[in-house]
């Protein structure tokens, strides 16, 4: 969740595959809450996975504190569970995946693709492998 843009992603109903959904312009808190509320009403997720910009040395810096503060407001406003995920390198991974797939690499599109990377990591960690021998 950046200062200018918020990338959003969804998973399929079985929680196997994440995909980019939309990029929201990060305006003031009220407008941003309204935009996210609209997405939540439309897609009805059980919880929100929010990327936390942890510093490279593993500490929670000022930007991560801003994200946590807004996320707590969001959780109270929408009455929805929030789970934080380390978002380090998610944009780099999203760009690599977009380049590998031949997609045009635009900064705004990176945010939604990075959101899908963060969500996919969560899905992969929380879902047991379906077909192991």
PDB file of N, CA and C in Angstrom, residues 6-11 17-23 39 43 45 47-49 111-120:
ATOM      1  N   UNK A   6      -2.585   1.847  -4.748  1.00  0.00           N
ATOM      2  CA  UNK A   6      -2.817   0.599  -4.012  1.00  0.00           C
ATOM      3  C   UNK A   6      -3.187  -0.456  -5.043  1.00  0.00           C
ATOM      4  N   UNK A   7      -2.413  -1.512  -5.089  1.00  0.00           N
ATOM      5  CA  UNK A   7      -2.727  -2.620  -5.975  1.00  0.00           C
ATOM      6  C   UNK A   7      -3.624  -3.606  -5.252  1.00  0.00           C
ATOM      7  N   UNK A   8      -4.594  -4.137  -5.972  1.00  0.00           N
ATOM      8  CA  UNK A   8      -5.502  -5.127  -5.395  1.00  0.00           C
ATOM      9  C   UNK A   8      -5.476  -6.387  -6.250  1.00  0.00           C
ATOM     10  N   UNK A   9      -5.610  -7.508  -5.572  1.00  0.00           N
ATOM     11  CA  UNK A   9      -5.637  -8.805  -6.247  1.00  0.00           C
ATOM     12  C   UNK A   9      -6.706  -9.660  -5.594  1.00  0.00           C
ATOM     13  N   UNK A  10      -7.143 -10.682  -6.300  1.00  0.00           N
ATOM     14  CA  UNK A  10      -8.114 -11.649  -5.782  1.00  0.00           C
ATOM     15  C   UNK A  10      -7.581 -13.048  -6.014  1.00  0.00           C
ATOM     16  N   UNK A  11      -8.220 -13.989  -5.351  1.00  0.00           N
ATOM     17  CA  UNK A  11      -7.919 -15.392  -5.652  1.00  0.00           C
ATOM     18  C   UNK A  11      -9.182 -16.032  -6.203  1.00  0.00           C
ATOM     19  N   UNK A  17      -5.169 -19.796  -6.883  1.00  0.00           N
ATOM     20  CA  UNK A  17      -4.479 -18.902  -7.808  1.00  0.00           C
ATOM     21  C   UNK A  17      -4.875 -17.445  -7.552  1.00  0.00           C
ATOM     22  N   UNK A  18      -3.872 -16.591  -7.415  1.00  0.00           N
ATOM     23  CA  UNK A  18      -4.101 -15.149  -7.252  1.00  0.00           C
ATOM     24  C   UNK A  18      -3.939 -14.462  -8.600  1.00  0.00           C
ATOM     25  N   UNK A  19      -4.699 -13.391  -8.791  1.00  0.00           N
ATOM     26  CA  UNK A  19      -4.575 -12.629 -10.025  1.00  0.00           C
ATOM     27  C   UNK A  19      -4.779 -11.139  -9.732  1.00  0.00           C
ATOM     28  N   UNK A  20      -4.103 -10.279 -10.489  1.00  0.00           N
ATOM     29  CA  UNK A  20      -4.256  -8.837 -10.301  1.00  0.00           C
ATOM     30  C   UNK A  20      -5.696  -8.413 -10.594  1.00  0.00           C
ATOM     31  N   UNK A  21      -6.201  -7.478  -9.813  1.00  0.00           N
ATOM     32  CA  UNK A  21      -7.571  -7.014 -10.011  1.00  0.00           C
ATOM     33  C   UNK A  21      -7.613  -5.571 -10.515  1.00  0.00           C
ATOM     34  N   UNK A  22      -7.084  -4.656  -9.715  1.00  0.00           N
ATOM     35  CA  UNK A  22      -7.233  -3.242 -10.032  1.00  0.00           C
ATOM     36  C   UNK A  22      -6.172  -2.438  -9.282  1.00  0.00           C
ATOM     37  N   UNK A  23      -5.959  -1.240  -9.740  1.00  0.00           N
ATOM     38  CA  UNK A  23      -5.090  -0.291  -9.042  1.00  0.00           C
ATOM     39  C   UNK A  23      -5.969   0.863  -8.595  1.00  0.00           C
ATOM     40  N   UNK A  39     -14.786  -2.283  -3.321  1.00  0.00           N
ATOM     41  CA  UNK A  39     -14.213  -3.565  -3.767  1.00  0.00           C
ATOM     42  C   UNK A  39     -14.635  -4.708  -2.855  1.00  0.00           C
ATOM     43  N   UNK A  43     -16.692  -7.971  -4.122  1.00  0.00           N
ATOM     44  CA  UNK A  43     -16.017  -9.270  -4.202  1.00  0.00           C
ATOM     45  C   UNK A  43     -16.158 -10.110  -2.936  1.00  0.00           C
ATOM     46  N   UNK A  45     -14.519 -10.643   0.068  1.00  0.00           N
ATOM     47  CA  UNK A  45     -13.445 -11.515   0.574  1.00  0.00           C
ATOM     48  C   UNK A  45     -13.654 -11.823   2.057  1.00  0.00           C
ATOM     49  N   UNK A  47     -11.058 -12.096   4.103  1.00  0.00           N
ATOM     50  CA  UNK A  47     -10.022 -11.331   4.792  1.00  0.00           C
ATOM     51  C   UNK A  47      -9.230 -10.557   3.769  1.00  0.00           C
ATOM     52  N   UNK A  48      -8.437  -9.621   4.271  1.00  0.00           N
ATOM     53  CA  UNK A  48      -7.567  -8.837   3.404  1.00  0.00           C
ATOM     54  C   UNK A  48      -6.119  -9.157   3.736  1.00  0.00           C
ATOM     55  N   UNK A  49      -5.353  -9.425   2.722  1.00  0.00           N
ATOM     56  CA  UNK A  49      -3.913  -9.618   2.859  1.00  0.00           C
ATOM     57  C   UNK A  49      -3.276  -8.298   2.448  1.00  0.00           C
ATOM     58  N   UNK A 111       1.711  -2.367  -9.431  1.00  0.00           N
ATOM     59  CA  UNK A 111       1.097  -2.429  -8.105  1.00  0.00           C
ATOM     60  C   UNK A 111       0.102  -3.581  -7.991  1.00  0.00           C
ATOM     61  N   UNK A 112      -0.746  -3.764  -8.988  1.00  0.00           N
ATOM     62  CA  UNK A 112      -1.701  -4.867  -8.951  1.00  0.00           C
ATOM     63  C   UNK A 112      -0.988  -6.208  -9.109  1.00  0.00           C
ATOM     64  N   UNK A 113       0.022  -6.255  -9.961  1.00  0.00           N
ATOM     65  CA  UNK A 113       0.788  -7.492 -10.125  1.00  0.00           C
ATOM     66  C   UNK A 113       1.530  -7.846  -8.837  1.00  0.00           C
ATOM     67  N   UNK A 114       2.079  -6.845  -8.152  1.00  0.00           N
ATOM     68  CA  UNK A 114       2.759  -7.087  -6.876  1.00  0.00           C
ATOM     69  C   UNK A 114       1.757  -7.575  -5.827  1.00  0.00           C
ATOM     70  N   UNK A 115       0.538  -7.033  -5.848  1.00  0.00           N
ATOM     71  CA  UNK A 115      -0.500  -7.497  -4.927  1.00  0.00           C
ATOM     72  C   UNK A 115      -0.807  -8.977  -5.173  1.00  0.00           C
ATOM     73  N   UNK A 116      -0.831  -9.375  -6.435  1.00  0.00           N
ATOM     74  CA  UNK A 116      -1.072 -10.785  -6.765  1.00  0.00           C
ATOM     75  C   UNK A 116       0.077 -11.666  -6.282  1.00  0.00           C
ATOM     76  N   UNK A 117       1.306 -11.182  -6.370  1.00  0.00           N
ATOM     77  CA  UNK A 117       2.464 -11.931  -5.871  1.00  0.00           C
ATOM     78  C   UNK A 117       2.339 -12.130  -4.359  1.00  0.00           C
ATOM     79  N   UNK A 118       1.993 -11.072  -3.647  1.00  0.00           N
ATOM     80  CA  UNK A 118       1.850 -11.150  -2.188  1.00  0.00           C
ATOM     81  C   UNK A 118       0.740 -12.122  -1.824  1.00  0.00           C
ATOM     82  N   UNK A 119      -0.396 -12.018  -2.504  1.00  0.00           N
ATOM     83  CA  UNK A 119      -1.513 -12.922  -2.232  1.00  0.00           C
ATOM     84  C   UNK A 119      -1.156 -14.361  -2.579  1.00  0.00           C
ATOM     85  N   UNK A 120      -0.473 -14.561  -3.699  1.00  0.00           N
ATOM     86  CA  UNK A 120      -0.096 -15.929  -4.088  1.00  0.00           C
ATOM     87  C   UNK A 120       0.836 -16.550  -3.061  1.00  0.00           C
TER      88      UNK A 120
END
